Amino acid sequence: MKAFFESVPMTTNRIWKRCIGGAIAVMSIAIASCASPQADSSEDAIAKAIAGECLDCELAGADLTGQSLKAAKLNRSNLSGAQLSGADLSGAFLDSADLQGANLSDAILTKAALTAANLEGANLTGADLSEAYLRGANLTGTDLSNANLTGANLTNTDLATTILDGATLEGASLPDGFAVPE
C-alpha cells in the first residue's frame, strides 16, 4: 500500500490517506458497535422484543403499551421505567430482567418466568400473574393491587413492602412465614 501512496501526486496522496483513514475509523466504530450487547438503538431493541427475542436488551423507558410479547425472551434486559400497560407477556422469559419502576398495570403475565427479576417500585395493578414464576424476584414497593397471583410462585421474595390490596393469592406459593393480608 505504501508503494501506491508514493506513486500518487502529493495533494492526491493526502486526500487518499484521509479517505482511507476515515474509512478505517468508520469500520472500527461499526465493528465496535456490533460487538456491544448494548449497541441496539431503541427502535431496534423494541423491534427485537416484539419479534420475541431480545436478550440483554436496553429497553429502559420504552413504550410497549398493549404490545403482544407472548413467550418473548427478554432475560437480563433493562426495562426500567418501561411502559408495558396492557401488554401480553404470557409465557415470557424475564429472568433477571430489570423492571424497576416499570408500568405493567393490567398486563398479562400468565406463566411468565420472572426469576430474580427486579420489580422494585413497579406498578402491576390489575395484572394477571397467574402461575407466574417470581422466585427470588425483588418486589420492594411493588404495587400488586387487584393483581391475579393464583398459583404464582413467590418463594424467596420479600413481600413486606409490597402492596397487595385486593390481590388474589389462591394457591400461590408464598415466602415462609408470610401471612396473607385480610
PDB file of C-alpha atoms in Angstrom:
ATOM      1  CA  MET A   1       0.000   0.000   0.000  1.00  0.00           C
ATOM      2  CA  LYS A   2       2.971   2.324   0.694  1.00  0.00           C
ATOM      3  CA  ALA A   3       4.060   1.981  -2.960  1.00  0.00           C
ATOM      4  CA  PHE A   4       0.598   3.111  -4.042  1.00  0.00           C
ATOM      5  CA  PHE A   5       0.770   6.322  -1.972  1.00  0.00           C
ATOM      6  CA  GLU A   6       4.284   7.103  -3.264  1.00  0.00           C
ATOM      7  CA  SER A   7       3.072   6.867  -6.879  1.00  0.00           C
ATOM      8  CA  VAL A   8       0.216   9.334  -6.337  1.00  0.00           C
ATOM      9  CA  PRO A   9       0.835  13.129  -6.503  1.00  0.00           C
ATOM     10  CA  MET A  10       1.289  14.755  -3.064  1.00  0.00           C
ATOM     11  CA  THR A  11      -2.095  16.557  -2.850  1.00  0.00           C
ATOM     12  CA  THR A  12      -3.999  13.497  -4.029  1.00  0.00           C
ATOM     13  CA  ASN A  13      -1.900  11.374  -1.663  1.00  0.00           C
ATOM     14  CA  ARG A  14      -3.122  13.379   1.367  1.00  0.00           C
ATOM     15  CA  ILE A  15      -6.732  13.096   0.220  1.00  0.00           C
ATOM     16  CA  TRP A  16      -6.397   9.308  -0.202  1.00  0.00           C
ATOM     17  CA  LYS A  17      -4.820   8.964   3.235  1.00  0.00           C
ATOM     18  CA  ARG A  18      -7.697  10.906   4.790  1.00  0.00           C
ATOM     19  CA  CYS A  19     -10.299   8.865   2.908  1.00  0.00           C
ATOM     20  CA  ILE A  20      -8.755   5.522   3.768  1.00  0.00           C
ATOM     21  CA  GLY A  21      -8.044   6.591   7.346  1.00  0.00           C
ATOM     22  CA  GLY A  22     -11.639   7.777   7.693  1.00  0.00           C
ATOM     23  CA  ALA A  23     -12.958   4.533   6.249  1.00  0.00           C
ATOM     24  CA  ILE A  24     -10.844   2.531   8.681  1.00  0.00           C
ATOM     25  CA  ALA A  25     -12.071   4.677  11.578  1.00  0.00           C
ATOM     26  CA  VAL A  26     -15.696   4.240  10.480  1.00  0.00           C
ATOM     27  CA  MET A  27     -15.173   0.479  10.116  1.00  0.00           C
ATOM     28  CA  SER A  28     -13.663   0.354  13.616  1.00  0.00           C
ATOM     29  CA  ILE A  29     -16.655   2.166  15.079  1.00  0.00           C
ATOM     30  CA  ALA A  30     -19.080  -0.102  13.214  1.00  0.00           C
ATOM     31  CA  ILE A  31     -17.262  -3.224  14.377  1.00  0.00           C
ATOM     32  CA  ALA A  32     -17.122  -1.969  17.975  1.00  0.00           C
ATOM     33  CA  SER A  33     -20.839  -1.150  17.851  1.00  0.00           C
ATOM     34  CA  CYS A  34     -21.715  -4.596  16.537  1.00  0.00           C
ATOM     35  CA  ALA A  35     -19.717  -6.228  19.304  1.00  0.00           C
ATOM     36  CA  SER A  36     -21.516  -4.354  22.071  1.00  0.00           C
ATOM     37  CA  PRO A  37     -24.628  -6.048  23.501  1.00  0.00           C
ATOM     38  CA  GLN A  38     -25.991  -2.559  24.268  1.00  0.00           C
ATOM     39  CA  ALA A  39     -25.417  -1.252  20.715  1.00  0.00           C
ATOM     40  CA  ASP A  40     -29.010  -1.598  19.529  1.00  0.00           C
ATOM     41  CA  SER A  41     -30.909   1.618  19.041  1.00  0.00           C
ATOM     42  CA  SER A  42     -34.159   1.857  20.976  1.00  0.00           C
ATOM     43  CA  GLU A  43     -36.133   1.154  17.818  1.00  0.00           C
ATOM     44  CA  ASP A  44     -34.057  -1.947  17.018  1.00  0.00           C
ATOM     45  CA  ALA A  45     -34.392  -3.253  20.575  1.00  0.00           C
ATOM     46  CA  ILE A  46     -38.162  -2.661  20.557  1.00  0.00           C
ATOM     47  CA  ALA A  47     -38.465  -4.452  17.203  1.00  0.00           C
ATOM     48  CA  LYS A  48     -36.449  -7.380  18.582  1.00  0.00           C
ATOM     49  CA  ALA A  49     -38.621  -7.504  21.721  1.00  0.00           C
ATOM     50  CA  ILE A  50     -41.818  -7.547  19.659  1.00  0.00           C
ATOM     51  CA  ALA A  51     -40.296 -10.224  17.397  1.00  0.00           C
ATOM     52  CA  GLY A  52     -39.815 -12.322  20.530  1.00  0.00           C
ATOM     53  CA  GLU A  53     -36.095 -12.373  21.294  1.00  0.00           C
ATOM     54  CA  CYS A  54     -34.125  -9.576  22.857  1.00  0.00           C
ATOM     55  CA  LEU A  55     -31.747 -10.986  25.475  1.00  0.00           C
ATOM     56  CA  ASP A  56     -29.730  -8.363  27.385  1.00  0.00           C
ATOM     57  CA  CYS A  57     -31.525  -5.572  25.516  1.00  0.00           C
ATOM     58  CA  GLU A  58     -31.614  -1.932  26.530  1.00  0.00           C
ATOM     59  CA  LEU A  59     -35.315  -1.043  26.696  1.00  0.00           C
ATOM     60  CA  ALA A  60     -35.317   1.448  29.590  1.00  0.00           C
ATOM     61  CA  GLY A  61     -38.288   3.799  29.243  1.00  0.00           C
ATOM     62  CA  ALA A  62     -39.550   2.037  26.097  1.00  0.00           C
ATOM     63  CA  ASP A  63     -43.248   2.372  25.260  1.00  0.00           C
ATOM     64  CA  LEU A  64     -44.579  -1.150  24.742  1.00  0.00           C
ATOM     65  CA  THR A  65     -48.139  -0.339  25.829  1.00  0.00           C
ATOM     66  CA  GLY A  66     -50.585  -3.034  24.702  1.00  0.00           C
ATOM     67  CA  GLN A  67     -47.936  -4.943  22.703  1.00  0.00           C
ATOM     68  CA  SER A  68     -48.118  -8.708  22.248  1.00  0.00           C
ATOM     69  CA  LEU A  69     -44.889 -10.099  23.698  1.00  0.00           C
ATOM     70  CA  LYS A  70     -46.133 -13.663  24.223  1.00  0.00           C
ATOM     71  CA  ALA A  71     -43.292 -16.056  25.079  1.00  0.00           C
ATOM     72  CA  ALA A  72     -40.739 -13.297  24.355  1.00  0.00           C
ATOM     73  CA  LYS A  73     -37.216 -13.971  25.583  1.00  0.00           C
ATOM     74  CA  LEU A  74     -36.228 -10.823  27.466  1.00  0.00           C
ATOM     75  CA  ASN A  75     -33.874 -12.313  30.059  1.00  0.00           C
ATOM     76  CA  ARG A  76     -31.445  -9.825  31.618  1.00  0.00           C
ATOM     77  CA  SER A  77     -32.958  -6.945  29.629  1.00  0.00           C
ATOM     78  CA  ASN A  78     -33.223  -3.450  31.081  1.00  0.00           C
ATOM     79  CA  LEU A  79     -36.896  -2.471  31.051  1.00  0.00           C
ATOM     80  CA  SER A  80     -36.667   0.005  33.925  1.00  0.00           C
ATOM     81  CA  GLY A  81     -39.330   2.687  33.624  1.00  0.00           C
ATOM     82  CA  ALA A  82     -40.817   0.977  30.552  1.00  0.00           C
ATOM     83  CA  GLN A  83     -44.495   1.395  29.710  1.00  0.00           C
ATOM     84  CA  LEU A  84     -45.978  -2.113  29.436  1.00  0.00           C
ATOM     85  CA  SER A  85     -49.537  -1.326  30.486  1.00  0.00           C
ATOM     86  CA  GLY A  86     -51.945  -3.853  28.952  1.00  0.00           C
ATOM     87  CA  ALA A  87     -49.095  -5.744  27.251  1.00  0.00           C
ATOM     88  CA  ASP A  88     -49.438  -9.514  26.781  1.00  0.00           C
ATOM     89  CA  LEU A  89     -46.328 -11.123  28.270  1.00  0.00           C
ATOM     90  CA  SER A  90     -47.896 -14.535  28.851  1.00  0.00           C
ATOM     91  CA  GLY A  91     -45.216 -17.215  28.907  1.00  0.00           C
ATOM     92  CA  ALA A  92     -42.485 -14.562  28.533  1.00  0.00           C
ATOM     93  CA  PHE A  93     -38.980 -15.117  29.896  1.00  0.00           C
ATOM     94  CA  LEU A  94     -37.922 -12.154  32.035  1.00  0.00           C
ATOM     95  CA  ASP A  95     -35.423 -13.884  34.317  1.00  0.00           C
ATOM     96  CA  SER A  96     -33.029 -11.362  35.904  1.00  0.00           C
ATOM     97  CA  ALA A  97     -34.669  -8.537  33.927  1.00  0.00           C
ATOM     98  CA  ASP A  98     -34.664  -5.028  35.386  1.00  0.00           C
ATOM     99  CA  LEU A  99     -38.256  -3.780  35.535  1.00  0.00           C
ATOM    100  CA  GLN A 100     -37.676  -1.214  38.276  1.00  0.00           C
ATOM    101  CA  GLY A 101     -40.384   1.455  38.146  1.00  0.00           C
ATOM    102  CA  ALA A 102     -41.997  -0.094  35.050  1.00  0.00           C
ATOM    103  CA  ASN A 103     -45.731   0.292  34.428  1.00  0.00           C
ATOM    104  CA  LEU A 104     -47.217  -3.187  33.988  1.00  0.00           C
ATOM    105  CA  SER A 105     -50.766  -2.266  35.022  1.00  0.00           C
ATOM    106  CA  ASP A 106     -53.342  -4.632  33.502  1.00  0.00           C
ATOM    107  CA  ALA A 107     -50.551  -6.587  31.788  1.00  0.00           C
ATOM    108  CA  ILE A 108     -50.952 -10.318  31.160  1.00  0.00           C
ATOM    109  CA  LEU A 109     -48.040 -12.247  32.666  1.00  0.00           C
ATOM    110  CA  THR A 110     -49.678 -15.673  32.891  1.00  0.00           C
ATOM    111  CA  LYS A 111     -46.996 -18.368  33.273  1.00  0.00           C
ATOM    112  CA  ALA A 112     -44.257 -15.749  32.807  1.00  0.00           C
ATOM    113  CA  ALA A 113     -40.782 -16.527  34.192  1.00  0.00           C
ATOM    114  CA  LEU A 114     -39.547 -13.660  36.375  1.00  0.00           C
ATOM    115  CA  THR A 115     -36.927 -15.453  38.479  1.00  0.00           C
ATOM    116  CA  ALA A 116     -34.689 -12.910  40.232  1.00  0.00           C
ATOM    117  CA  ALA A 117     -36.281 -10.062  38.250  1.00  0.00           C
ATOM    118  CA  ASN A 118     -36.073  -6.566  39.726  1.00  0.00           C
ATOM    119  CA  LEU A 119     -39.632  -5.243  40.037  1.00  0.00           C
ATOM    120  CA  GLU A 120     -38.834  -2.656  42.706  1.00  0.00           C
ATOM    121  CA  GLY A 121     -41.436   0.113  42.640  1.00  0.00           C
ATOM    122  CA  ALA A 122     -43.164  -1.346  39.576  1.00  0.00           C
ATOM    123  CA  ASN A 123     -46.891  -0.833  39.001  1.00  0.00           C
ATOM    124  CA  LEU A 124     -48.641  -4.175  38.463  1.00  0.00           C
ATOM    125  CA  THR A 125     -52.149  -3.098  39.473  1.00  0.00           C
ATOM    126  CA  GLY A 126     -54.739  -5.379  37.888  1.00  0.00           C
ATOM    127  CA  ALA A 127     -52.044  -7.514  36.237  1.00  0.00           C
ATOM    128  CA  ASP A 128     -52.637 -11.226  35.616  1.00  0.00           C
ATOM    129  CA  LEU A 129     -49.687 -13.117  37.110  1.00  0.00           C
ATOM    130  CA  SER A 130     -51.489 -16.446  37.440  1.00  0.00           C
ATOM    131  CA  GLU A 131     -48.988 -19.319  37.530  1.00  0.00           C
ATOM    132  CA  ALA A 132     -46.118 -16.836  37.067  1.00  0.00           C
ATOM    133  CA  TYR A 133     -42.728 -17.822  38.477  1.00  0.00           C
ATOM    134  CA  LEU A 134     -41.381 -14.969  40.617  1.00  0.00           C
ATOM    135  CA  ARG A 135     -38.963 -16.932  42.806  1.00  0.00           C
ATOM    136  CA  GLY A 136     -36.356 -14.573  44.254  1.00  0.00           C
ATOM    137  CA  ALA A 137     -37.784 -11.503  42.494  1.00  0.00           C
ATOM    138  CA  ASN A 138     -37.303  -8.082  44.103  1.00  0.00           C
ATOM    139  CA  LEU A 139     -40.812  -6.859  44.916  1.00  0.00           C
ATOM    140  CA  THR A 140     -39.813  -3.985  47.220  1.00  0.00           C
ATOM    141  CA  GLY A 141     -42.506  -1.304  46.997  1.00  0.00           C
ATOM    142  CA  THR A 142     -44.200  -3.068  44.077  1.00  0.00           C
ATOM    143  CA  ASP A 143     -47.920  -2.330  43.680  1.00  0.00           C
ATOM    144  CA  LEU A 144     -49.814  -5.576  43.084  1.00  0.00           C
ATOM    145  CA  SER A 145     -53.243  -4.154  43.983  1.00  0.00           C
ATOM    146  CA  ASN A 146     -56.050  -6.207  42.410  1.00  0.00           C
ATOM    147  CA  ALA A 147     -53.499  -8.435  40.662  1.00  0.00           C
ATOM    148  CA  ASN A 148     -54.259 -12.101  39.996  1.00  0.00           C
ATOM    149  CA  LEU A 149     -51.486 -14.210  41.555  1.00  0.00           C
ATOM    150  CA  THR A 150     -53.407 -17.503  41.514  1.00  0.00           C
ATOM    151  CA  GLY A 151     -50.901 -20.370  41.553  1.00  0.00           C
ATOM    152  CA  ALA A 152     -47.915 -17.994  41.297  1.00  0.00           C
ATOM    153  CA  ASN A 153     -44.568 -18.939  42.850  1.00  0.00           C
ATOM    154  CA  LEU A 154     -43.438 -16.161  45.197  1.00  0.00           C
ATOM    155  CA  THR A 155     -40.958 -18.176  47.247  1.00  0.00           C
ATOM    156  CA  ASN A 156     -37.754 -16.416  48.302  1.00  0.00           C
ATOM    157  CA  THR A 157     -39.339 -12.991  47.813  1.00  0.00           C
ATOM    158  CA  ASP A 158     -39.748 -10.266  50.426  1.00  0.00           C
ATOM    159  CA  LEU A 159     -43.340  -9.068  50.403  1.00  0.00           C
ATOM    160  CA  ALA A 160     -43.003  -6.764  53.460  1.00  0.00           C
ATOM    161  CA  THR A 161     -43.396  -3.532  51.450  1.00  0.00           C
ATOM    162  CA  THR A 162     -45.361  -4.996  48.535  1.00  0.00           C
ATOM    163  CA  ILE A 163     -48.873  -3.581  48.115  1.00  0.00           C
ATOM    164  CA  LEU A 164     -51.297  -6.500  47.831  1.00  0.00           C
ATOM    165  CA  ASP A 165     -54.681  -4.761  48.358  1.00  0.00           C
ATOM    166  CA  GLY A 166     -57.362  -6.851  46.635  1.00  0.00           C
ATOM    167  CA  ALA A 167     -54.808  -9.245  45.112  1.00  0.00           C
ATOM    168  CA  THR A 168     -55.856 -12.868  44.547  1.00  0.00           C
ATOM    169  CA  LEU A 169     -53.306 -15.242  46.111  1.00  0.00           C
ATOM    170  CA  GLU A 170     -55.254 -18.501  45.863  1.00  0.00           C
ATOM    171  CA  GLY A 171     -52.907 -21.485  45.535  1.00  0.00           C
ATOM    172  CA  ALA A 172     -49.839 -19.228  45.380  1.00  0.00           C
ATOM    173  CA  SER A 173     -46.545 -20.473  46.848  1.00  0.00           C
ATOM    174  CA  LEU A 174     -45.682 -17.763  49.352  1.00  0.00           C
ATOM    175  CA  PRO A 175     -42.487 -16.976  51.268  1.00  0.00           C
ATOM    176  CA  ASP A 176     -42.020 -18.824  54.566  1.00  0.00           C
ATOM    177  CA  GLY A 177     -43.790 -17.034  57.407  1.00  0.00           C
ATOM    178  CA  PHE A 178     -45.807 -14.722  55.151  1.00  0.00           C
ATOM    179  CA  ALA A 179     -49.357 -14.191  56.363  1.00  0.00           C
ATOM    180  CA  VAL A 180     -51.920 -13.347  53.696  1.00  0.00           C
ATOM    181  CA  PRO A 181     -53.405  -9.911  54.488  1.00  0.00           C
ATOM    182  CA  GLU A 182     -57.119  -9.869  55.188  1.00  0.00           C
TER     183      GLU A 182
END
